[in-house]
CSV table of C-alpha atoms and ligand atoms in Angstrom, one decimal:
chain,number,residue,atom,x,y,z
A,1480,MET,CA,23.8,-6.1,-54.6
A,1481,ASN,CA,22.1,-9.7,-54.3
A,1482,ARG,CA,19.0,-10.5,-52.8
A,1483,ARG,CA,20.7,-11.4,-49.7
A,1484,LYS,CA,22.7,-8.4,-49.2
A,1485,PHE,CA,19.5,-6.2,-50.0
A,1486,LEU,CA,17.5,-8.7,-47.2
A,1487,LYS,CA,20.5,-8.1,-44.7
A,1488,ARG,CA,20.2,-4.3,-45.3
A,1489,THR,CA,16.5,-3.7,-45.3
A,1490,ALA,CA,16.5,-5.8,-41.6
A,1491,ALA,CA,19.3,-3.0,-40.7
A,1492,VAL,CA,17.5,-0.1,-41.8
A,1493,ALA,CA,14.1,-1.2,-39.8
A,1494,ALA,CA,15.8,-2.5,-36.3
A,1495,ILE,CA,17.5,1.4,-36.7
A,1496,ALA,CA,14.4,3.1,-37.2
A,1497,LEU,CA,12.5,0.9,-34.4
A,1498,LEU,CA,15.5,1.8,-32.2
A,1499,ALA,CA,15.0,5.8,-32.7
A,1500,LYS,CA,11.3,5.6,-32.5
A,1501,THR,CA,11.7,4.1,-28.9
A,1502,ALA,CA,14.3,6.7,-27.5
A,1503,SER,CA,12.1,9.4,-28.7
A,1504,ALA,CA,8.9,7.5,-27.2
A,1505,GLY,CA,10.8,8.0,-23.7
A,1506,LYS,CA,12.8,5.5,-21.0
A,1507,TRP,CA,11.2,2.4,-20.8
A,1508,ILE,CA,11.0,0.7,-17.5
A,1509,ALA,CA,11.1,-3.2,-17.4
A,1510,GLY,CA,8.4,-4.7,-15.6
A,1511,THR,CA,5.8,-2.1,-16.1
A,1512,ALA,CA,3.5,-3.5,-19.1
A,1513,GLY,CA,5.5,-1.2,-21.4
A,1514,LEU,CA,4.4,2.0,-20.2
A,1515,PRO,CA,6.9,5.1,-20.2
A,1516,ALA,CA,8.7,6.2,-17.4
A,1517,GLU,CA,7.0,9.7,-17.6
A,1518,THR,CA,3.6,8.4,-17.6
A,1519,LEU,CA,4.0,6.0,-14.7
A,1520,LYS,CA,5.7,9.1,-12.9
A,1521,SER,CA,2.8,11.3,-13.6
A,1522,LYS,CA,-0.4,9.5,-12.8
A,1523,LYS,CA,-1.5,11.2,-9.6
A,1524,MET,CA,-3.2,8.5,-7.6
A,1525,ASN,CA,-5.7,8.3,-4.6
A,1526,ILE,CA,-4.1,6.8,-1.6
A,1527,VAL,CA,-6.1,5.2,1.4
A,1528,VAL,CA,-4.1,4.6,4.6
A,1529,LEU,CA,-5.5,3.0,7.3
A,1530,THR,CA,-4.1,3.9,10.6
A,1531,GLY,CA,-4.7,0.9,13.7
A,1532,SER,CA,-3.1,2.7,17.0
A,1533,PRO,CA,-5.9,4.9,19.0
A,1534,ARG,CA,-2.0,6.7,20.6
A,1535,ARG,CA,-2.7,10.1,18.7
A,1536,ASN,CA,0.3,10.8,19.5
A,1537,GLY,CA,2.1,7.0,18.8
A,1538,ASN,CA,4.6,5.8,16.6
A,1539,THR,CA,2.5,4.9,13.9
A,1540,ASN,CA,0.7,7.6,13.6
A,1541,TYR,CA,3.8,9.7,13.3
A,1542,LEU,CA,5.3,7.0,10.6
A,1543,ALA,CA,1.5,7.5,8.7
A,1544,GLU,CA,2.1,11.6,8.6
A,1545,GLN,CA,5.5,11.0,7.1
A,1546,PHE,CA,4.1,8.5,4.7
A,1547,ILE,CA,1.5,11.1,4.1
A,1548,LYS,CA,3.9,14.0,3.9
A,1549,GLY,CA,5.9,12.5,1.1
A,1550,ALA,CA,3.1,11.1,-1.0
A,1551,GLU,CA,1.7,15.0,-0.9
A,1552,GLU,CA,4.3,16.1,-2.0
A,1553,ASN,CA,4.1,14.2,-5.1
A,1554,GLU,CA,0.4,15.7,-5.5
A,1555,HIS,CA,-1.5,12.5,-4.7
A,1556,THR,CA,-4.6,12.9,-2.9
A,1557,VAL,CA,-4.7,10.8,0.2
A,1558,PHE,CA,-7.8,9.9,2.3
A,1559,ARG,CA,-6.5,9.0,5.7
A,1560,PHE,CA,-8.7,6.9,8.0
A,1561,ASN,CA,-8.1,6.1,11.4
A,1562,CYS,CA,-9.6,2.9,12.6
A,1563,ALA,CA,-9.5,3.3,15.6
A,1564,GLU,CA,-11.7,6.5,16.2
A,1565,HIS,CA,-14.6,5.0,14.3
A,1566,LYS,CA,-16.9,2.2,14.9
A,1567,VAL,CA,-16.2,-0.7,12.7
A,1568,ALA,CA,-17.9,-3.8,13.9
A,1569,GLY,CA,-16.5,-7.2,13.5
A,1570,TYR,CA,-17.4,-9.4,10.7
A,1571,MET,CA,-20.5,-11.0,11.3
A,1572,ALA,CA,-20.3,-14.1,9.1
A,1573,CYS,CA,-24.1,-13.7,7.3
A,1574,ASN,CA,-22.6,-13.4,3.8
A,1575,ARG,CA,-25.5,-11.1,2.9
A,1576,CYS,CA,-23.2,-9.4,0.9
A,1577,GLY,CA,-22.3,-12.3,-1.2
A,1578,MET,CA,-18.8,-11.0,-1.1
A,1579,ASP,CA,-19.6,-7.6,-3.2
A,1580,GLY,CA,-22.7,-6.1,-2.2
A,1581,GLU,CA,-24.4,-4.1,0.8
A,1582,CYS,CA,-23.4,-5.1,4.2
A,1583,VAL,CA,-25.9,-5.9,6.8
A,1584,LEU,CA,-23.6,-4.1,9.6
A,1585,LYS,CA,-24.4,0.2,9.6
A,1586,ASP,CA,-21.7,1.6,10.8
A,1587,ASP,CA,-17.9,3.9,10.1
A,1588,PHE,CA,-16.9,1.2,7.6
A,1589,SER,CA,-19.6,3.0,5.2
A,1590,ILE,CA,-17.1,5.8,5.3
A,1591,VAL,CA,-14.0,4.1,4.1
A,1592,ARG,CA,-15.6,1.9,2.0
A,1593,PRO,CA,-16.0,3.9,-1.4
A,1594,HIS,CA,-12.4,5.4,-0.4
A,1595,LEU,CA,-11.1,1.7,-0.9
A,1596,VAL,CA,-13.2,0.5,-3.7
A,1597,GLY,CA,-11.4,3.7,-5.2
A,1598,ALA,CA,-8.4,3.4,-4.3
A,1599,ASP,CA,-5.0,3.2,-6.3
A,1600,MET,CA,-3.1,2.7,-3.3
A,1601,VAL,CA,-4.2,1.0,0.7
A,1602,VAL,CA,-1.8,1.7,3.1
A,1603,PHE,CA,-1.4,-0.6,6.3
A,1604,VAL,CA,-0.3,0.9,9.1
A,1605,THR,CA,-0.4,-0.6,12.9
A,1606,PRO,CA,1.5,-1.0,16.0
A,1607,MET,CA,2.7,-4.5,16.8
A,1608,TYR,CA,-0.1,-6.1,19.3
A,1609,TYR,CA,0.4,-9.2,20.8
A,1610,PHE,CA,2.5,-10.6,17.2
A,1611,GLY,CA,-0.2,-9.2,15.3
A,1612,PHE,CA,-1.9,-6.1,13.5
A,1613,SER,CA,-4.2,-3.8,16.2
A,1614,SER,CA,-7.9,-5.2,16.2
A,1615,GLN,CA,-8.7,-1.9,15.0
A,1616,LEU,CA,-7.2,-2.4,11.8
A,1617,LYS,CA,-8.3,-5.8,11.6
A,1618,SER,CA,-11.9,-5.2,11.8
A,1619,VAL,CA,-11.7,-2.6,8.7
A,1620,ILE,CA,-9.6,-5.4,7.0
A,1621,ASP,CA,-12.5,-8.3,7.8
A,1622,ARG,CA,-15.4,-5.9,6.7
A,1623,PHE,CA,-13.3,-6.1,3.4
A,1624,TYR,CA,-15.6,-9.1,2.7
A,1625,ALA,CA,-18.4,-7.2,1.3
A,1626,ILE,CA,-16.2,-5.0,-1.4
A,1627,ASN,CA,-13.9,-8.4,-2.0
A,1628,GLY,CA,-15.4,-9.0,-5.6
A,1629,ARG,CA,-14.6,-5.0,-6.3
A,1630,ILE,CA,-11.0,-4.7,-5.1
A,1631,LYS,CA,-9.6,-8.6,-5.3
A,1632,GLY,CA,-7.2,-8.3,-8.5
A,1633,ALA,CA,-7.9,-4.4,-9.0
A,1634,PRO,CA,-4.8,-2.6,-10.2
A,1635,LYS,CA,-3.4,-1.4,-7.0
A,1636,LYS,CA,-0.7,-0.5,-4.9
A,1637,THR,CA,0.2,-1.0,-1.5
A,1638,ALA,CA,2.7,-0.4,1.6
A,1639,PHE,CA,3.0,-1.4,5.3
A,1640,LEU,CA,4.3,0.9,7.8
A,1641,MET,CA,4.8,-1.0,12.0
A,1642,ALA,CA,6.2,-0.5,15.1
A,1643,TYR,CA,6.9,-2.4,18.3
A,1644,ALA,CA,8.6,-2.1,21.1
A,1645,ASP,CA,11.0,-5.4,21.0
A,1646,THR,CA,14.2,-5.3,19.3
A,1647,ALA,CA,14.2,-9.1,17.7
A,1648,GLU,CA,13.6,-8.5,14.1
A,1649,SER,CA,12.1,-12.0,13.9
A,1650,GLU,CA,9.2,-11.1,15.7
A,1651,ALA,CA,7.9,-8.4,13.2
A,1652,GLU,CA,7.8,-12.1,10.6
A,1653,PRO,CA,4.6,-13.1,11.3
A,1654,MET,CA,2.8,-9.3,10.5
A,1655,LEU,CA,5.3,-9.1,7.3
A,1656,LEU,CA,4.0,-12.4,6.3
A,1657,HIS,CA,0.3,-11.5,6.8
A,1658,TYR,CA,0.8,-8.2,4.8
A,1659,ARG,CA,2.6,-9.8,1.9
A,1660,THR,CA,0.1,-12.8,1.9
A,1661,LEU,CA,-2.9,-10.4,2.1
A,1662,SER,CA,-1.4,-8.3,-0.7
A,1663,ARG,CA,-0.5,-11.5,-2.9
A,1664,TYR,CA,-4.3,-13.2,-2.2
A,1665,LEU,CA,-5.5,-9.3,-3.1
A,1666,GLY,CA,-3.3,-8.9,-6.6
A,1667,TRP,CA,-2.0,-5.3,-5.4
A,1668,LYS,CA,1.1,-4.5,-6.0
A,1669,ASP,CA,3.6,-4.2,-3.1
A,1670,CYS,CA,5.5,-1.3,-2.8
A,1671,GLY,CA,7.5,-1.4,0.6
A,1672,ALA,CA,7.2,-1.7,4.1
A,1673,VAL,CA,8.8,0.3,6.8
A,1674,VAL,CA,9.4,-1.5,10.1
A,1675,ALA,CA,10.2,0.2,13.1
A,1676,PRO,CA,11.3,-2.0,16.2
A,1677,GLY,CA,12.8,-0.4,19.7
A,1678,VAL,CA,9.9,2.0,20.2
A,1679,TRP,CA,7.8,1.6,23.2
A,1680,THR,CA,6.9,4.8,24.9
A,1681,ALA,CA,4.5,6.8,22.3
A,1682,GLY,CA,6.3,9.0,19.9
A,1683,SER,CA,10.0,7.6,20.2
A,1684,VAL,CA,9.9,6.8,16.6
A,1685,LYS,CA,10.4,10.4,16.1
A,1686,SER,CA,14.3,10.1,17.2
A,1687,THR,CA,14.8,7.2,14.9
A,1688,ARG,CA,15.5,6.7,10.8
A,1689,TYR,CA,12.2,5.1,10.4
A,1690,GLY,CA,10.2,8.3,10.2
A,1691,ASP,CA,12.6,9.3,7.1
A,1692,ASP,CA,12.1,5.8,5.3
A,1693,ALA,CA,8.4,6.5,5.9
A,1694,TYR,CA,8.6,10.3,4.1
A,1695,ARG,CA,11.0,8.3,1.5
A,1696,LEU,CA,8.5,5.4,0.5
A,1697,GLY,CA,5.6,8.2,0.2
A,1698,LYS,CA,7.9,10.1,-1.7
A,1699,SER,CA,8.7,7.1,-4.2
A,1700,VAL,CA,5.1,6.2,-5.0
B,2366,FMN,C1,-2.2,-4.5,23.7
B,2366,FMN,C2,-0.5,-4.2,23.4
B,2366,FMN,C3,0.0,-5.2,23.0
B,2366,FMN,C4,1.6,-5.1,22.6
B,2366,FMN,N1,2.2,-6.1,21.9
B,2366,FMN,C5,3.6,-6.2,21.5
B,2366,FMN,C6,4.3,-7.5,21.1
B,2366,FMN,O1,4.0,-8.4,20.8
B,2366,FMN,N2,5.4,-7.3,21.2
B,2366,FMN,C7,6.4,-5.8,20.9
B,2366,FMN,O2,7.6,-5.8,20.8
B,2366,FMN,N3,5.4,-4.9,21.8
B,2366,FMN,C8,4.3,-4.8,21.8
B,2366,FMN,N4,3.8,-3.7,22.1
B,2366,FMN,C9,4.2,-2.2,22.1
B,2366,FMN,C10,3.6,-1.5,20.9
B,2366,FMN,O3,4.2,-2.2,19.8
B,2366,FMN,C11,4.8,-0.2,20.9
B,2366,FMN,O4,4.4,0.3,22.3
B,2366,FMN,C12,4.4,0.4,19.6
B,2366,FMN,O5,5.8,1.7,19.2
B,2366,FMN,C13,2.8,1.5,19.6
B,2366,FMN,O6,3.0,2.0,19.0
B,2366,FMN,P1,1.9,3.2,18.8
B,2366,FMN,O7,2.5,4.2,19.4
B,2366,FMN,O8,1.6,3.7,17.3
B,2366,FMN,O9,0.6,3.1,19.4
B,2366,FMN,C14,2.3,-3.9,22.9
B,2366,FMN,C15,1.5,-2.6,23.1
B,2366,FMN,C16,0.3,-2.8,23.4
B,2366,FMN,C17,-0.8,-1.3,23.5
């Protein structure tokens, strides 16, 4: 065998060995930093679900329940924070925290704060109020300021659930843009959104497919 043939054969044997090793290590998913699929699937997450509606039996709370059902079936741990049932004051711009420290406001944000810092995933759930997030959810988001340094760039996932009365798709766009811009800023991986149009009265979303969509989203994370 001449030198050229020898080198060719050696390279072929090495390539086959590498392929065999890769196959036995499990399936590989593109875009996941080379982690085997099994590893990704089996990771149990701490998920924080922030709900923004004051209507207990309302549409977005139902979407949240369905998402949580799917996520818990996958054995993730869910911490749900109903923003409208807590006292969380609006941000007051003292900047004493320096975007990463103690907040001078002493209220219920302190309940959710450690969960947000430690979460693997944060889910935003809100009705449309005048084309935006509910103020109860927005107050909590604004208070992210005091933990900005700990949550920005952290390897978290995120998702979005919303409902509104109108049926025009275009009316949901500002909120979707807000959600996507926020996740991009924080560097969190967007896992998807469920947008439920045409639901006005409390619970009317139950007769649509959006509950199933939220359940499937929860099951997919
Ligand atoms: C203060 C307020 C503002 C609202 N603004 C809008 C709106 O801009 N567009 C819309 O389609 N529906 C609007 N709605 C209707 C709600 O988005 C809709 O009823 C939604 O299903 C409520 O969700 P919930 O049941 O989870 O509270 C508004 C409702 C309220 C109470």
